[in-house]
Short mmCIF file of C-alpha atoms in Angstrom, two decimals:
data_model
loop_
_atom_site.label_atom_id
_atom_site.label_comp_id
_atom_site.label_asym_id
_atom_site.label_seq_id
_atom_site.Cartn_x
_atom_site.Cartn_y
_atom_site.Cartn_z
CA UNK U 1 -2.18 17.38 33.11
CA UNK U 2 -4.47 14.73 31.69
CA UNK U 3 -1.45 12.21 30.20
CA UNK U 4 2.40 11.55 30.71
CA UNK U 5 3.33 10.74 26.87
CA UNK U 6 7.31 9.51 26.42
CA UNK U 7 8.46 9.65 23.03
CA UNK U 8 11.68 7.62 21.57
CA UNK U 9 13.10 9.61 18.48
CA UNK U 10 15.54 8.35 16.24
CA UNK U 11 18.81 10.86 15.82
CA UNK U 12 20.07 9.43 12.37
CA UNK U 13 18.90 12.94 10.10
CA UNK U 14 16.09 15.56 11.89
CA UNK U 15 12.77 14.24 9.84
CA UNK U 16 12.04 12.14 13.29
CA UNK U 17 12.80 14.61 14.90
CA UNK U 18 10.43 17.34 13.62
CA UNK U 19 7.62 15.27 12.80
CA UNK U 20 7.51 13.84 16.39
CA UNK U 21 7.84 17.84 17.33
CA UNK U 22 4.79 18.85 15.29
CA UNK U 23 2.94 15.91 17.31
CA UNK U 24 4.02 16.98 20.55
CA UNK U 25 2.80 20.48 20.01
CA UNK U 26 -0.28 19.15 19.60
CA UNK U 27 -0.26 16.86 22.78
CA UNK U 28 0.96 19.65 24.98
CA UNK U 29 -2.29 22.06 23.76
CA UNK U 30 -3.87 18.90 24.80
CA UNK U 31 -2.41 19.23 28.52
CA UNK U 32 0.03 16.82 28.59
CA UNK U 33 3.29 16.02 29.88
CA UNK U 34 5.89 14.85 27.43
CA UNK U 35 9.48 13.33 27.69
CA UNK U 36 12.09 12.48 24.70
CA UNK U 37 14.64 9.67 24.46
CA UNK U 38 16.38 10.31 21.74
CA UNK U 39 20.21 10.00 19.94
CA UNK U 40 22.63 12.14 17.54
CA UNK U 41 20.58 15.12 15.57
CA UNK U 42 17.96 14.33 17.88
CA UNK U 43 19.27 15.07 21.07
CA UNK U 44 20.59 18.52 19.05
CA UNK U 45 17.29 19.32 18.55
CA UNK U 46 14.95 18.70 20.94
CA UNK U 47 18.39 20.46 23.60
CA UNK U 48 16.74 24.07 23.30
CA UNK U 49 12.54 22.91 23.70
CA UNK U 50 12.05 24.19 26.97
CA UNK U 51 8.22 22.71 26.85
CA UNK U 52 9.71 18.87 27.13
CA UNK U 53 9.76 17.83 30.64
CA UNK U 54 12.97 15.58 30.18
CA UNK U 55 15.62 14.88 27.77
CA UNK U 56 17.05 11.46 27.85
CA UNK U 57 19.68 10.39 25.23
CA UNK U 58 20.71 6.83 23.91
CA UNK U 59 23.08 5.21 21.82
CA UNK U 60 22.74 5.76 17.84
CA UNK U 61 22.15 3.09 15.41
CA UNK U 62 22.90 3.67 11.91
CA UNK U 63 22.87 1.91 8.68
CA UNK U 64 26.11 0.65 6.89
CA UNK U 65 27.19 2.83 4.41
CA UNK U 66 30.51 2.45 1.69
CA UNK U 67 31.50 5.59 -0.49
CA UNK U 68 28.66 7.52 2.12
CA UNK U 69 26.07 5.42 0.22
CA UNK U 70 23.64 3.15 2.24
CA UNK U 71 24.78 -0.16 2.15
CA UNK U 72 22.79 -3.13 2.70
CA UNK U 73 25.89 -5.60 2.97
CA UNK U 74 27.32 -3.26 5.02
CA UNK U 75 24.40 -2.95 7.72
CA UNK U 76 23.91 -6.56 7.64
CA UNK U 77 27.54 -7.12 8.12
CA UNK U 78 26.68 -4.96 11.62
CA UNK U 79 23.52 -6.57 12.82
CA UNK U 80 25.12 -8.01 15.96
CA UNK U 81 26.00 -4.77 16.31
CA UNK U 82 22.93 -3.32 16.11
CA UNK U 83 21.30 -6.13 17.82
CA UNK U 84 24.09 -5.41 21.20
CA UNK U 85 22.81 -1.62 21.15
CA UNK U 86 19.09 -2.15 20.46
CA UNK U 87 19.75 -4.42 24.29
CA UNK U 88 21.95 -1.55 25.51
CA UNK U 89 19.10 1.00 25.04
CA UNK U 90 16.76 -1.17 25.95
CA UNK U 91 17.76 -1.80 29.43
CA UNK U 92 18.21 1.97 30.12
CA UNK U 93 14.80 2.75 28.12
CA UNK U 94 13.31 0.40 31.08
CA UNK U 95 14.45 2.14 33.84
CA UNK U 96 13.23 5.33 32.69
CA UNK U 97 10.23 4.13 31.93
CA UNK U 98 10.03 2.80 35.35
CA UNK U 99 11.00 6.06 36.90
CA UNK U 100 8.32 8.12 34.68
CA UNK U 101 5.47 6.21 34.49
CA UNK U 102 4.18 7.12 31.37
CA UNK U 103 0.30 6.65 29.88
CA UNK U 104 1.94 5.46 26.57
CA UNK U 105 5.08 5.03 24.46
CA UNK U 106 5.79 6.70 21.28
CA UNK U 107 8.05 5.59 19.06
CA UNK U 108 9.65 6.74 15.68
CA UNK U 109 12.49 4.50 14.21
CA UNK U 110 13.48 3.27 17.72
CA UNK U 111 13.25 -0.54 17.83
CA UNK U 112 12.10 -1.96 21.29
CA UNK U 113 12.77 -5.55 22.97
CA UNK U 114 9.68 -7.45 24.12
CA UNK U 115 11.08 -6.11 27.57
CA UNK U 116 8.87 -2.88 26.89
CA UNK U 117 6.15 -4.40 25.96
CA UNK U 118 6.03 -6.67 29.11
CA UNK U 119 5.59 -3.43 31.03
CA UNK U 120 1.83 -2.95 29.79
CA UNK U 121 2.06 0.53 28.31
CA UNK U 122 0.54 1.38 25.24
CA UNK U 123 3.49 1.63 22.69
CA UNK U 124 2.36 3.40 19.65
CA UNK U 125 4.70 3.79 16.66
CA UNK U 126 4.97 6.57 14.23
CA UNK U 127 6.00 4.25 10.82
CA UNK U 128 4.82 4.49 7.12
CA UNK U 129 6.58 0.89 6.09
CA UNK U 130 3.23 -0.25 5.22
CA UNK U 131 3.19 2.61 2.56
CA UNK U 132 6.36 1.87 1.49
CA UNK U 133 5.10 -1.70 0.60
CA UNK U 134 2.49 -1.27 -0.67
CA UNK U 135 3.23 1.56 -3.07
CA UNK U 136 6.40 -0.79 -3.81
CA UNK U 137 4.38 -3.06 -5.18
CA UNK U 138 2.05 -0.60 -7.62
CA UNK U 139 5.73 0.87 -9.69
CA UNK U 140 6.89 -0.79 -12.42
CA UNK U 141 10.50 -1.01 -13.84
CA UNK U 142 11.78 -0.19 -10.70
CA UNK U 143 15.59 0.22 -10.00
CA UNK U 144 17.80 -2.79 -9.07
CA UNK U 145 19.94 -1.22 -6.17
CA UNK U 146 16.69 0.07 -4.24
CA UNK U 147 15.72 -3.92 -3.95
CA UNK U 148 18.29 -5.10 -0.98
CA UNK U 149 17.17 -1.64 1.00
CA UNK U 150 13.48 -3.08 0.38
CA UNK U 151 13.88 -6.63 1.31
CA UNK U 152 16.48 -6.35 4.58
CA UNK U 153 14.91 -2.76 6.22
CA UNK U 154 11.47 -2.15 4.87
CA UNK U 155 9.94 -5.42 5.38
CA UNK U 156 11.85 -6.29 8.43
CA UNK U 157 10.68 -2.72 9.46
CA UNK U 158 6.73 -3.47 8.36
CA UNK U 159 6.75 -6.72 10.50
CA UNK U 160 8.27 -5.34 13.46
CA UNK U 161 5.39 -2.90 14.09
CA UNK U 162 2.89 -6.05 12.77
CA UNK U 163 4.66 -7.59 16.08
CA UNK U 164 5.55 -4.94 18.35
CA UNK U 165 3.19 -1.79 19.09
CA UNK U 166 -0.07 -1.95 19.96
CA UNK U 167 -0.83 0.76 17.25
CA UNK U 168 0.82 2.24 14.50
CA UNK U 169 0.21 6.01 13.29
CA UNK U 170 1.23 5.89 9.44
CA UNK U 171 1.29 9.31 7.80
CA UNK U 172 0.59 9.32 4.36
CA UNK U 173 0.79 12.26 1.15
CA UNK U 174 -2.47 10.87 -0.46
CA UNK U 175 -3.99 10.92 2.92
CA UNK U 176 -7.98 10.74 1.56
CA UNK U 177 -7.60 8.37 -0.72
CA UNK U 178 -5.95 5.58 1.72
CA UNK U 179 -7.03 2.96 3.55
CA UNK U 180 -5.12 -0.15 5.76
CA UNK U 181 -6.20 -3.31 5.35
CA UNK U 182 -5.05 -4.33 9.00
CA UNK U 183 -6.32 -3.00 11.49
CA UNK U 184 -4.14 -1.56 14.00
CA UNK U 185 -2.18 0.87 11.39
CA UNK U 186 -4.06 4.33 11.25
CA UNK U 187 -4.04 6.35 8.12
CA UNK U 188 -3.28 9.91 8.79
CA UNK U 189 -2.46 13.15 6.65
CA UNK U 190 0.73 14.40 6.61
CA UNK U 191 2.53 15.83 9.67
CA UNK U 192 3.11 19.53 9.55
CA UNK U 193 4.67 21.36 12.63
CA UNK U 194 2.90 24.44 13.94
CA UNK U 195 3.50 27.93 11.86
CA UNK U 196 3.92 26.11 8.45
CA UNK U 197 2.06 27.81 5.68
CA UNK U 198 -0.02 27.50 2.51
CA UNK U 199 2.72 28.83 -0.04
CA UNK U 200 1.81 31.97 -2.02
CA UNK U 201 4.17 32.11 -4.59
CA UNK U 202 5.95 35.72 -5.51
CA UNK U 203 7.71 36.95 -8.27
CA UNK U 204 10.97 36.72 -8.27
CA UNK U 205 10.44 32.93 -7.44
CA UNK U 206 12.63 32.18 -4.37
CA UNK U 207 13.76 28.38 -4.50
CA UNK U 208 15.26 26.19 -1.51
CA UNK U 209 17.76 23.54 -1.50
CA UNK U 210 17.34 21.70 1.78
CA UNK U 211 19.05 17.92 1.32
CA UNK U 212 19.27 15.83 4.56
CA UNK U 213 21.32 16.66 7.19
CA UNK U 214 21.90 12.57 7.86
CA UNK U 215 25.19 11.37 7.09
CA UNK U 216 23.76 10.16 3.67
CA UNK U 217 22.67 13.63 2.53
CA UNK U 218 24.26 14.84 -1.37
CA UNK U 219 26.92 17.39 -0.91
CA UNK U 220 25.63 21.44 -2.43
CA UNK U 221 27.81 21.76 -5.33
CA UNK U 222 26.32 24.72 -7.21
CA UNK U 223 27.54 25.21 -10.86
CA UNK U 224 25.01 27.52 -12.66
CA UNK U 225 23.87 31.17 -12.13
CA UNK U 226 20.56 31.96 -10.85
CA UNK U 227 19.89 35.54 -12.01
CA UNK U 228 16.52 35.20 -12.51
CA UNK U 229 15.66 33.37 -8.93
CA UNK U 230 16.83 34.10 -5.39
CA UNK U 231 18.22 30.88 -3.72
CA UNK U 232 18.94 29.60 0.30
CA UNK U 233 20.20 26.94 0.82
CA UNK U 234 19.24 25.53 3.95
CA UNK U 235 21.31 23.41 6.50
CA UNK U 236 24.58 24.07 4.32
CA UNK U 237 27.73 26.19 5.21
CA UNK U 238 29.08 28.14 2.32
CA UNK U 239 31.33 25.77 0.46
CA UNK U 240 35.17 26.39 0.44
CA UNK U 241 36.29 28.72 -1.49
CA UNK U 242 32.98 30.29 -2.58
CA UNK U 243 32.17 33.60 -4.20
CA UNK U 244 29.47 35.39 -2.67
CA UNK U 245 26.34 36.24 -5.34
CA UNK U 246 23.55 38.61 -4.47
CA UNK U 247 20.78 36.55 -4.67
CA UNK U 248 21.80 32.75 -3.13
CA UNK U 249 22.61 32.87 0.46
CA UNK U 250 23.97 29.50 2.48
CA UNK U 251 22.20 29.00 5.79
CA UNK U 252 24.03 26.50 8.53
CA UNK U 253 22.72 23.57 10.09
CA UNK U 254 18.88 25.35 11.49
CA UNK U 255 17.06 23.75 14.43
CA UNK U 256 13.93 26.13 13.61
CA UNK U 257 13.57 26.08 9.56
CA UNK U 258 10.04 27.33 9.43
CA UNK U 259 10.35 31.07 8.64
CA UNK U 260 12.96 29.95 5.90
CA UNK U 261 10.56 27.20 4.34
CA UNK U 262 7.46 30.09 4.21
CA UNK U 263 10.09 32.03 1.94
CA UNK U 264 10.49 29.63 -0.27
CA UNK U 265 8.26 28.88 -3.51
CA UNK U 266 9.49 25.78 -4.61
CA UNK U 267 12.65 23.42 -3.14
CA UNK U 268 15.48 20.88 -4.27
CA UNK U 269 14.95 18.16 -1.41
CA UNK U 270 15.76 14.61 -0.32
CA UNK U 271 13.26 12.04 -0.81
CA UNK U 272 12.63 12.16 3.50
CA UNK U 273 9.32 11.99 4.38
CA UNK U 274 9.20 14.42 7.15
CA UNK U 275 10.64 17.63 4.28
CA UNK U 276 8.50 16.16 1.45
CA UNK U 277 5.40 16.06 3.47
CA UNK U 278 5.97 19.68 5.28
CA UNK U 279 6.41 21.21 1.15
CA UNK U 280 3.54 18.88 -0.21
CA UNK U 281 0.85 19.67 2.19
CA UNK U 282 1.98 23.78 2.05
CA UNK U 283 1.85 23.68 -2.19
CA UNK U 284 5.34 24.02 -2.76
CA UNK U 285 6.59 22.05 -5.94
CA UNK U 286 9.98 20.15 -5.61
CA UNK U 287 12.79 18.65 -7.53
CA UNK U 288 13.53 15.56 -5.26
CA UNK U 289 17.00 14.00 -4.80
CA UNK U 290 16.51 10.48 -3.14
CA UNK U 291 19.17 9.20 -1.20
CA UNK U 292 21.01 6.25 -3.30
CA UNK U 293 19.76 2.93 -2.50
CA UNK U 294 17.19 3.86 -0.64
CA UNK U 295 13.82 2.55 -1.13
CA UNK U 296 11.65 4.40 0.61
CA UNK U 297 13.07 7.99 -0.37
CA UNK U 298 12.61 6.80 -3.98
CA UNK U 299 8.62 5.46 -3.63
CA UNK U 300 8.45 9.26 -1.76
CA UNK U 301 10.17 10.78 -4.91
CA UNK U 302 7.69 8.65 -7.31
CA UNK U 303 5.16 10.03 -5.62
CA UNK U 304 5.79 13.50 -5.98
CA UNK U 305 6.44 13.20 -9.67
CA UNK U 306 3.27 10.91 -10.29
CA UNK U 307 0.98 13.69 -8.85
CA UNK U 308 2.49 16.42 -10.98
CA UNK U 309 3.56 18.51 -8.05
CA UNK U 310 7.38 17.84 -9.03
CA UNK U 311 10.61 15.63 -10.55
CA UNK U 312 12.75 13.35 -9.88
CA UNK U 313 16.40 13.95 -10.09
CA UNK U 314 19.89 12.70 -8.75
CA UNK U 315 22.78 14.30 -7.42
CA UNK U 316 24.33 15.31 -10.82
CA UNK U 317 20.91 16.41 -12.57
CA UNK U 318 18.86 18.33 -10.19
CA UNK U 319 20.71 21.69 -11.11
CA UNK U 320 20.04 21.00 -14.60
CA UNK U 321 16.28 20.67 -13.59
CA UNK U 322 15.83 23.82 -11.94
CA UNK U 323 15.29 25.64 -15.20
CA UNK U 324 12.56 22.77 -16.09
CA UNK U 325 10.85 23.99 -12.51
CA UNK U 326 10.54 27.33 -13.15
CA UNK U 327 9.62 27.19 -16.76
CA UNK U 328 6.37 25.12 -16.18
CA UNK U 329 5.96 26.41 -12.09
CA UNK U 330 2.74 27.21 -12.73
CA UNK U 331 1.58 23.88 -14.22
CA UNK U 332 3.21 22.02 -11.01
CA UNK U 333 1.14 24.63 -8.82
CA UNK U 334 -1.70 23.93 -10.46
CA UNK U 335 -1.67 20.22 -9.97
CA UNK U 336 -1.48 20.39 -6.22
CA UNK U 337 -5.21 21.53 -6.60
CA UNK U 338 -5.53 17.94 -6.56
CA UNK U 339 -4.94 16.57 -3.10
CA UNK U 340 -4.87 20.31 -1.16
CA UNK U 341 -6.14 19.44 2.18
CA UNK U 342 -5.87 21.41 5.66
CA UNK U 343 -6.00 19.03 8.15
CA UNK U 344 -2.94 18.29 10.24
CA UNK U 345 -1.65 14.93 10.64
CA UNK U 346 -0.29 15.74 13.93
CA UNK U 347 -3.95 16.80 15.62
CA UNK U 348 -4.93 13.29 14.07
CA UNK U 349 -1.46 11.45 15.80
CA UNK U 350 -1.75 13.70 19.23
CA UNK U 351 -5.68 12.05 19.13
CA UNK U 352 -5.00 8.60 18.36
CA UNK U 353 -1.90 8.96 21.31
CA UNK U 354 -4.09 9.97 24.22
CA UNK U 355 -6.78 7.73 22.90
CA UNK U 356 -4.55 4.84 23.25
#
């Protein structure tokens, strides 16, 4: 065993979750030891990896949310809150850090005291907020409600880990044509766990709707027919009172989606950055739903559709866009010529990790 790695995952959806998965992969070909505190989804799925030495689980911190919309009023309304369990966790993040002695700290969307730090281990932190900015900053006629998410989360989030870690691992779609100006945030390509695919599309085109499993993920309400496709939907029961069709077939709540996403040719998904940069870096085009209010699922979503390699839609339109998908596929697969790229963002994270 060369290094004892401990990783803190945030629970909220399963992006963190599966991107921190991909990196551990890599660190255990690497020969090392790893250990996961983690929350809510998180400690769901990390419950069955019998390759993690220990499981540890915290409390969850979530954002405020009215109508199950983000809310900035709301979350700010709850920062002592927040502020009382970020202490809580703290304290028992200490003591087992104490009892396992690890070479470094990873974190993704767990926020640490200056406690941690104190203790003189490495703490490197998986974040893109410095993406988020600065792409932010490049859009024009943005829209009003994604501002408060912006200003209260995102920047508070980008100096945090300016403060914090010692190093920050920032995954990024347009991977060779980014730089940092500062100089402890590392560019890398897109995380991708192990057994993902290069997507060969078929004909009949299968599609995927995979929204977020997080409490803010849009509801499966499916209208239209879809004769000419076959459809799964992905982390979705069957909705009540639903009439069974030949070719779309409801998957639950998955821990391992990887088989189902190698089936698919193109997918209605959130604006997450984990699921959008799994389908961009595998070719698969996407209609992308960003959650309301949210800034950085939107900047994701601009992405996509500035690079040709999908749309944008919302909750009511992305059915309506599905016929638009397949009727110019092969222009959107042609456009991911573009930026196609094998490497593996988490061989370049497991690196930078066991290099710290």
């Amino acid at each position: 065993m060369d290094k004892k790695i401990l990783f803190l995952v945030n629970g909220l959806g399963l992006g963190n979750s599966t991107r921190c998965y991909a990196i551990i992969e890599s660190l255990i070909k690497k020969n090392c030891e790893v250990s996961i505190i983690t929350s809510g989804n998180g400690e769901w799925f990390f419950s069955n990896k019998k390759n993690i030495k220990e499981l540890h689980t915290v409390k969850e911190i979530k954002y405020g949310s009215k109508n199950n919309e983000i809310n900035i009023f709301e979350t700010l309304k709850g920062i002592p809150k927040i502020l009382r369990t970020i202490n809580e966790n703290s304290e028992k993040i200490i003591k087992i850090i104490n009892d396992y002695k690890p070479s470094a700290i990873v974190t993704d969307s767990v926020y640490l005291s200056t406690k941690v730090k104190k203790l003189g281990i490495p703490v490197i932190s998986i974040n893109n907020a410095d993406i988020v900015l600065e792409k932010f900053s490049q859009y024009k006629n943005k829209p009003k409600s994604i501002f408060p998410q912006l200003y209260c989360v995102e920047k508070f989030d980008y100096f945090y880990h300016k403060l914090i870690p010692n190093k920050i691992i920032s995954p990024d779609l347009i991977f060779e044509k980014s730089k940092s100006k500062i100089k402890k945030f590392f560019r890398i390509s897109p995380i991708v766990r192990n057994g993902i695919r290069k997507n060969l599309s078929k004909d009949p085109l299968t599609a995927g709707i995979m929204l977020s499993g997080s409490n803010f993920g849009i509801k499966v309400k499916l209208k239209k027919d879809y004769e000419n496709i076959n459809l799964k939907v992905i982390g979705r029961d069957e909705p009540e009172n639903w009439e069974p069709k030949k070719n779309i077939k409801f998957y639950g709540k998955v821990i391992n989606n990887i088989d189902l996403l190698n089936e698919i040719d193109f997918c209605v998904v959130n604006g997450g950055y984990s699921a959008i940069s799994e389908l961009f870096w595998a070719n698969i085009p996407m209609i992308v739903v960003p959650v309301p209010n949210h800034a950085e699922q939107w900047i994701n979503a601009k992405q996509i559709e500035e690079s040709g390699c999908g749309l944008i839609a919302n909750e009511n339109s992305y059915e309506n866009q599905i016929p638009n998908m397949i009727n110019n596929f092969q222009k959107f697969k042609k456009n991911f010529l573009k930026y196609h790229t094998n490497i593996n963002g988490a061989d370049q994270a497991a690196d930078l990790i066991i290099n710290s």
